Amino acid sequence: MRIDLISLFPEFVAQIAGHGVVGRAGERGLLSIHGWNPRDYAEGNYRRVDDRPFGGGPGMVMLIDPLQAAITAARAADPAPARVIYLSPQGERFDQAKARELATRSRVILLCGRYEGVDERLIQAEVDEELSIGDYVLSGGELAAAVVIDAIARLQEGALNDADSALQDSFGPGSEEGPILLDCPHYTRPVEHPLGPVPEVLLSGNHAEIARWRRMQALGRTWLRRPDLLDEVVLSESDQALLDEFWKSRS
Ligand code: SAM
């Protein structure tokens, strides 16, 4: 997969691309990230990329031409068609289902705004969709882009050392008829610790019992922490029985 990032801070690309799972995905040839700085396409001695908003008011607005030229250059760098995504607090909320959808694409261009944002005409002409990472306002789209890139990178086949870990993560794909769940709790050595023991079932070596316990914990945690995920869902008989058992264990 190829990701082009349009940003006034190209050094951000190196930061994102150089570490952890994203870095490994790059080293394994699964993902490449390319930065495009609109300032390189700006005219005049000062290479202006922003100007005052018409109608008055605070702040600056990013100019159309440098952004459009950067997007055009990014598009031309690879023949595969690219979806242009503007990171914006006004966009559709980014979630794991969206990450899965984007991860199947061969290319995306991520557009990072700064200041008060981007001239609306550029958005109308060049942007295919807007994505928000949450209901708060950041100073720029770069952190949002980093979130999107990380979530996509770990879904590239071969990026994680153990492919199953993405399946069991919170908001994993579940199964066709099953609910989307939070992950179960995890434990590692030592078995005994002043903070408490590891649940015995995890030491039993009985894989069926371990899987059953993990499913029960995932259902219970989802019910406790994110009941909205279970709102529209009719649980299977076995899941309902596990959730009942979870309730009982707490009373
Ligand atoms: N005036 C804009 C508004 O209220 O909708 C906010 C502009 S914000 C200060 C500057 C840039 O940060 C935006 O153009 C966008 O690219 C990015 N940004 C801010 N919050 C974001 C969020 N929650 N998700 C994605 N991008 C965000």
PDB file of N, CA, C and O in Angstrom, residues 93-136:
ATOM      1  N   ARG A  93     -16.414   9.889  11.617  1.00  0.00           N
ATOM      2  CA  ARG A  93     -15.556   9.411  12.704  1.00  0.00           C
ATOM      3  C   ARG A  93     -14.751   8.193  12.241  1.00  0.00           C
ATOM      4  O   ARG A  93     -15.321   7.224  11.737  1.00  0.00           O
ATOM      5  N   PHE A  94     -13.435   8.270  12.399  1.00  0.00           N
ATOM      6  CA  PHE A  94     -12.556   7.160  12.044  1.00  0.00           C
ATOM      7  C   PHE A  94     -12.698   6.052  13.072  1.00  0.00           C
ATOM      8  O   PHE A  94     -12.654   6.305  14.277  1.00  0.00           O
ATOM      9  N   ASP A  95     -12.886   4.822  12.608  1.00  0.00           N
ATOM     10  CA  ASP A  95     -12.972   3.682  13.533  1.00  0.00           C
ATOM     11  C   ASP A  95     -12.311   2.451  12.896  1.00  0.00           C
ATOM     12  O   ASP A  95     -11.765   2.532  11.789  1.00  0.00           O
ATOM     13  N   GLN A  96     -12.367   1.338  13.609  1.00  0.00           N
ATOM     14  CA  GLN A  96     -11.651   0.144  13.146  1.00  0.00           C
ATOM     15  C   GLN A  96     -12.223  -0.383  11.833  1.00  0.00           C
ATOM     16  O   GLN A  96     -11.480  -0.876  10.988  1.00  0.00           O
ATOM     17  N   ALA A  97     -13.546  -0.245  11.660  1.00  0.00           N
ATOM     18  CA  ALA A  97     -14.150  -0.701  10.397  1.00  0.00           C
ATOM     19  C   ALA A  97     -13.606   0.144   9.245  1.00  0.00           C
ATOM     20  O   ALA A  97     -13.302  -0.376   8.160  1.00  0.00           O
ATOM     21  N   LYS A  98     -13.448   1.435   9.489  1.00  0.00           N
ATOM     22  CA  LYS A  98     -12.903   2.321   8.439  1.00  0.00           C
ATOM     23  C   LYS A  98     -11.441   1.973   8.175  1.00  0.00           C
ATOM     24  O   LYS A  98     -10.997   1.975   7.029  1.00  0.00           O
ATOM     25  N   ALA A  99     -10.697   1.669   9.258  1.00  0.00           N
ATOM     26  CA  ALA A  99      -9.292   1.275   9.087  1.00  0.00           C
ATOM     27  C   ALA A  99      -9.213   0.024   8.210  1.00  0.00           C
ATOM     28  O   ALA A  99      -8.369  -0.070   7.314  1.00  0.00           O
ATOM     29  N   ARG A 100     -10.106  -0.930   8.473  1.00  0.00           N
ATOM     30  CA  ARG A 100     -10.102  -2.170   7.674  1.00  0.00           C
ATOM     31  C   ARG A 100     -10.398  -1.872   6.216  1.00  0.00           C
ATOM     32  O   ARG A 100      -9.778  -2.425   5.322  1.00  0.00           O
ATOM     33  N   GLU A 101     -11.358  -0.968   5.987  1.00  0.00           N
ATOM     34  CA  GLU A 101     -11.711  -0.629   4.602  1.00  0.00           C
ATOM     35  C   GLU A 101     -10.516   0.037   3.903  1.00  0.00           C
ATOM     36  O   GLU A 101     -10.148  -0.326   2.789  1.00  0.00           O
ATOM     37  N   LEU A 102      -9.885   0.999   4.567  1.00  0.00           N
ATOM     38  CA  LEU A 102      -8.760   1.708   3.941  1.00  0.00           C
ATOM     39  C   LEU A 102      -7.577   0.777   3.704  1.00  0.00           C
ATOM     40  O   LEU A 102      -6.848   0.916   2.726  1.00  0.00           O
ATOM     41  N   ALA A 103      -7.404  -0.184   4.619  1.00  0.00           N
ATOM     42  CA  ALA A 103      -6.249  -1.090   4.517  1.00  0.00           C
ATOM     43  C   ALA A 103      -6.326  -1.968   3.266  1.00  0.00           C
ATOM     44  O   ALA A 103      -5.314  -2.517   2.834  1.00  0.00           O
ATOM     45  N   THR A 104      -7.514  -2.105   2.681  1.00  0.00           N
ATOM     46  CA  THR A 104      -7.632  -2.929   1.465  1.00  0.00           C
ATOM     47  C   THR A 104      -7.281  -2.123   0.209  1.00  0.00           C
ATOM     48  O   THR A 104      -7.173  -2.678  -0.872  1.00  0.00           O
ATOM     49  N   ARG A 105      -7.138  -0.823   0.337  1.00  0.00           N
ATOM     50  CA  ARG A 105      -6.853   0.015  -0.841  1.00  0.00           C
ATOM     51  C   ARG A 105      -5.363  -0.023  -1.175  1.00  0.00           C
ATOM     52  O   ARG A 105      -4.534  -0.221  -0.300  1.00  0.00           O
ATOM     53  N   SER A 106      -5.046   0.235  -2.448  1.00  0.00           N
ATOM     54  CA  SER A 106      -3.627   0.226  -2.794  1.00  0.00           C
ATOM     55  C   SER A 106      -2.995   1.598  -2.555  1.00  0.00           C
ATOM     56  O   SER A 106      -1.778   1.714  -2.433  1.00  0.00           O
ATOM     57  N   ARG A 107      -3.827   2.650  -2.501  1.00  0.00           N
ATOM     58  CA  ARG A 107      -3.295   4.004  -2.319  1.00  0.00           C
ATOM     59  C   ARG A 107      -4.288   4.883  -1.593  1.00  0.00           C
ATOM     60  O   ARG A 107      -5.496   4.794  -1.849  1.00  0.00           O
ATOM     61  N   VAL A 108      -3.801   5.782  -0.739  1.00  0.00           N
ATOM     62  CA  VAL A 108      -4.609   6.909  -0.281  1.00  0.00           C
ATOM     63  C   VAL A 108      -3.696   8.140  -0.169  1.00  0.00           C
ATOM     64  O   VAL A 108      -2.488   8.015   0.057  1.00  0.00           O
ATOM     65  N   ILE A 109      -4.298   9.303  -0.356  1.00  0.00           N
ATOM     66  CA  ILE A 109      -3.595  10.569  -0.141  1.00  0.00           C
ATOM     67  C   ILE A 109      -4.246  11.231   1.065  1.00  0.00           C
ATOM     68  O   ILE A 109      -5.466  11.441   1.080  1.00  0.00           O
ATOM     69  N   LEU A 110      -3.444  11.504   2.089  1.00  0.00           N
ATOM     70  CA  LEU A 110      -3.973  12.132   3.303  1.00  0.00           C
ATOM     71  C   LEU A 110      -3.602  13.612   3.299  1.00  0.00           C
ATOM     72  O   LEU A 110      -2.410  13.953   3.158  1.00  0.00           O
ATOM     73  N   LEU A 111      -4.590  14.450   3.454  1.00  0.00           N
ATOM     74  CA  LEU A 111      -4.381  15.892   3.429  1.00  0.00           C
ATOM     75  C   LEU A 111      -4.506  16.451   4.848  1.00  0.00           C
ATOM     76  O   LEU A 111      -5.542  16.270   5.499  1.00  0.00           O
ATOM     77  N   CYS A 112      -3.417  17.079   5.312  1.00  0.00           N
ATOM     78  CA  CYS A 112      -3.395  17.621   6.676  1.00  0.00           C
ATOM     79  C   CYS A 112      -3.589  19.131   6.632  1.00  0.00           C
ATOM     80  O   CYS A 112      -2.805  19.836   5.994  1.00  0.00           O
ATOM     81  N   GLY A 113      -4.613  19.610   7.320  1.00  0.00           N
ATOM     82  CA  GLY A 113      -4.826  21.045   7.405  1.00  0.00           C
ATOM     83  C   GLY A 113      -4.037  21.645   8.550  1.00  0.00           C
ATOM     84  O   GLY A 113      -3.501  20.932   9.418  1.00  0.00           O
ATOM     85  N   ARG A 114      -3.917  22.972   8.544  1.00  0.00           N
ATOM     86  CA  ARG A 114      -3.338  23.755   9.652  1.00  0.00           C
ATOM     87  C   ARG A 114      -4.166  25.029   9.800  1.00  0.00           C
ATOM     88  O   ARG A 114      -5.067  25.272   8.998  1.00  0.00           O
ATOM     89  N   TYR A 115      -3.875  25.826  10.758  1.00  0.00           N
ATOM     90  CA  TYR A 115      -4.550  27.114  10.981  1.00  0.00           C
ATOM     91  C   TYR A 115      -6.057  26.898  11.140  1.00  0.00           C
ATOM     92  O   TYR A 115      -6.460  25.962  11.819  1.00  0.00           O
ATOM     93  N   GLU A 116      -6.876  27.735  10.438  1.00  0.00           N
ATOM     94  CA  GLU A 116      -8.332  27.565  10.542  1.00  0.00           C
ATOM     95  C   GLU A 116      -8.821  26.447   9.634  1.00  0.00           C
ATOM     96  O   GLU A 116     -10.010  26.102   9.653  1.00  0.00           O
ATOM     97  N   GLY A 117      -7.936  25.914   8.824  1.00  0.00           N
ATOM     98  CA  GLY A 117      -8.310  24.845   7.893  1.00  0.00           C
ATOM     99  C   GLY A 117      -7.993  25.252   6.464  1.00  0.00           C
ATOM    100  O   GLY A 117      -7.139  26.101   6.213  1.00  0.00           O
ATOM    101  N   VAL A 118      -8.707  24.608   5.540  1.00  0.00           N
ATOM    102  CA  VAL A 118      -8.382  24.673   4.117  1.00  0.00           C
ATOM    103  C   VAL A 118      -9.511  25.412   3.391  1.00  0.00           C
ATOM    104  O   VAL A 118     -10.679  25.262   3.760  1.00  0.00           O
ATOM    105  N   ASP A 119      -9.167  26.192   2.359  1.00  0.00           N
ATOM    106  CA  ASP A 119     -10.193  26.859   1.542  1.00  0.00           C
ATOM    107  C   ASP A 119     -11.224  25.823   1.079  1.00  0.00           C
ATOM    108  O   ASP A 119     -10.875  24.781   0.520  1.00  0.00           O
ATOM    109  N   GLU A 120     -12.488  26.125   1.320  1.00  0.00           N
ATOM    110  CA  GLU A 120     -13.565  25.168   1.064  1.00  0.00           C
ATOM    111  C   GLU A 120     -13.588  24.693  -0.399  1.00  0.00           C
ATOM    112  O   GLU A 120     -13.950  23.553  -0.695  1.00  0.00           O
ATOM    113  N   ARG A 121     -13.175  25.578  -1.318  1.00  0.00           N
ATOM    114  CA  ARG A 121     -13.231  25.207  -2.744  1.00  0.00           C
ATOM    115  C   ARG A 121     -12.267  24.064  -3.062  1.00  0.00           C
ATOM    116  O   ARG A 121     -12.534  23.232  -3.917  1.00  0.00           O
ATOM    117  N   LEU A 122     -11.138  24.036  -2.344  1.00  0.00           N
ATOM    118  CA  LEU A 122     -10.175  22.929  -2.540  1.00  0.00           C
ATOM    119  C   LEU A 122     -10.813  21.616  -2.080  1.00  0.00           C
ATOM    120  O   LEU A 122     -10.685  20.571  -2.728  1.00  0.00           O
ATOM    121  N   ILE A 123     -11.519  21.687  -0.962  1.00  0.00           N
ATOM    122  CA  ILE A 123     -12.164  20.475  -0.433  1.00  0.00           C
ATOM    123  C   ILE A 123     -13.202  19.974  -1.432  1.00  0.00           C
ATOM    124  O   ILE A 123     -13.246  18.783  -1.776  1.00  0.00           O
ATOM    125  N   GLN A 124     -14.016  20.899  -1.935  1.00  0.00           N
ATOM    126  CA  GLN A 124     -15.065  20.509  -2.895  1.00  0.00           C
ATOM    127  C   GLN A 124     -14.464  19.871  -4.144  1.00  0.00           C
ATOM    128  O   GLN A 124     -15.000  18.905  -4.670  1.00  0.00           O
ATOM    129  N   ALA A 125     -13.336  20.417  -4.610  1.00  0.00           N
ATOM    130  CA  ALA A 125     -12.784  19.972  -5.896  1.00  0.00           C
ATOM    131  C   ALA A 125     -11.925  18.714  -5.783  1.00  0.00           C
ATOM    132  O   ALA A 125     -11.899  17.892  -6.696  1.00  0.00           O
ATOM    133  N   GLU A 126     -11.217  18.547  -4.678  1.00  0.00           N
ATOM    134  CA  GLU A 126     -10.162  17.519  -4.637  1.00  0.00           C
ATOM    135  C   GLU A 126     -10.376  16.408  -3.621  1.00  0.00           C
ATOM    136  O   GLU A 126      -9.741  15.359  -3.704  1.00  0.00           O
ATOM    137  N   VAL A 127     -11.227  16.656  -2.637  1.00  0.00           N
ATOM    138  CA  VAL A 127     -11.306  15.706  -1.516  1.00  0.00           C
ATOM    139  C   VAL A 127     -12.455  14.720  -1.719  1.00  0.00           C
ATOM    140  O   VAL A 127     -13.576  15.106  -2.033  1.00  0.00           O
ATOM    141  N   ASP A 128     -12.153  13.431  -1.541  1.00  0.00           N
ATOM    142  CA  ASP A 128     -13.187  12.388  -1.690  1.00  0.00           C
ATOM    143  C   ASP A 128     -13.931  12.150  -0.386  1.00  0.00           C
ATOM    144  O   ASP A 128     -15.089  11.787  -0.385  1.00  0.00           O
ATOM    145  N   GLU A 129     -13.229  12.280   0.728  1.00  0.00           N
ATOM    146  CA  GLU A 129     -13.919  12.125   2.010  1.00  0.00           C
ATOM    147  C   GLU A 129     -13.145  12.825   3.117  1.00  0.00           C
ATOM    148  O   GLU A 129     -11.947  13.091   2.981  1.00  0.00           O
ATOM    149  N   GLU A 130     -13.850  13.127   4.216  1.00  0.00           N
ATOM    150  CA  GLU A 130     -13.214  13.765   5.370  1.00  0.00           C
ATOM    151  C   GLU A 130     -13.311  12.799   6.544  1.00  0.00           C
ATOM    152  O   GLU A 130     -14.344  12.173   6.768  1.00  0.00           O
ATOM    153  N   LEU A 131     -12.216  12.679   7.268  1.00  0.00           N
ATOM    154  CA  LEU A 131     -12.186  11.773   8.419  1.00  0.00           C
ATOM    155  C   LEU A 131     -11.764  12.527   9.670  1.00  0.00           C
ATOM    156  O   LEU A 131     -10.786  13.282   9.656  1.00  0.00           O
ATOM    157  N   SER A 132     -12.479  12.278  10.762  1.00  0.00           N
ATOM    158  CA  SER A 132     -12.138  12.868  12.058  1.00  0.00           C
ATOM    159  C   SER A 132     -11.677  11.758  12.994  1.00  0.00           C
ATOM    160  O   SER A 132     -12.231  10.661  12.981  1.00  0.00           O
ATOM    161  N   ILE A 133     -10.676  12.048  13.829  1.00  0.00           N
ATOM    162  CA  ILE A 133     -10.284  11.022  14.809  1.00  0.00           C
ATOM    163  C   ILE A 133     -10.986  11.231  16.146  1.00  0.00           C
ATOM    164  O   ILE A 133     -10.741  10.484  17.090  1.00  0.00           O
ATOM    165  N   GLY A 134     -11.871  12.210  16.261  1.00  0.00           N
ATOM    166  CA  GLY A 134     -12.608  12.377  17.508  1.00  0.00           C
ATOM    167  C   GLY A 134     -13.150  13.786  17.641  1.00  0.00           C
ATOM    168  O   GLY A 134     -12.748  14.686  16.908  1.00  0.00           O
ATOM    169  N   ASP A 135     -14.024  13.944  18.605  1.00  0.00           N
ATOM    170  CA  ASP A 135     -14.688  15.235  18.784  1.00  0.00           C
ATOM    171  C   ASP A 135     -13.860  16.182  19.624  1.00  0.00           C
ATOM    172  O   ASP A 135     -14.197  16.510  20.774  1.00  0.00           O
ATOM    173  N   TYR A 136     -12.736  16.596  19.084  1.00  0.00           N
ATOM    174  CA  TYR A 136     -11.882  17.603  19.684  1.00  0.00           C
ATOM    175  C   TYR A 136     -11.100  18.221  18.543  1.00  0.00           C
ATOM    176  O   TYR A 136     -11.061  17.657  17.445  1.00  0.00           O
TER     177      TYR A 136
END
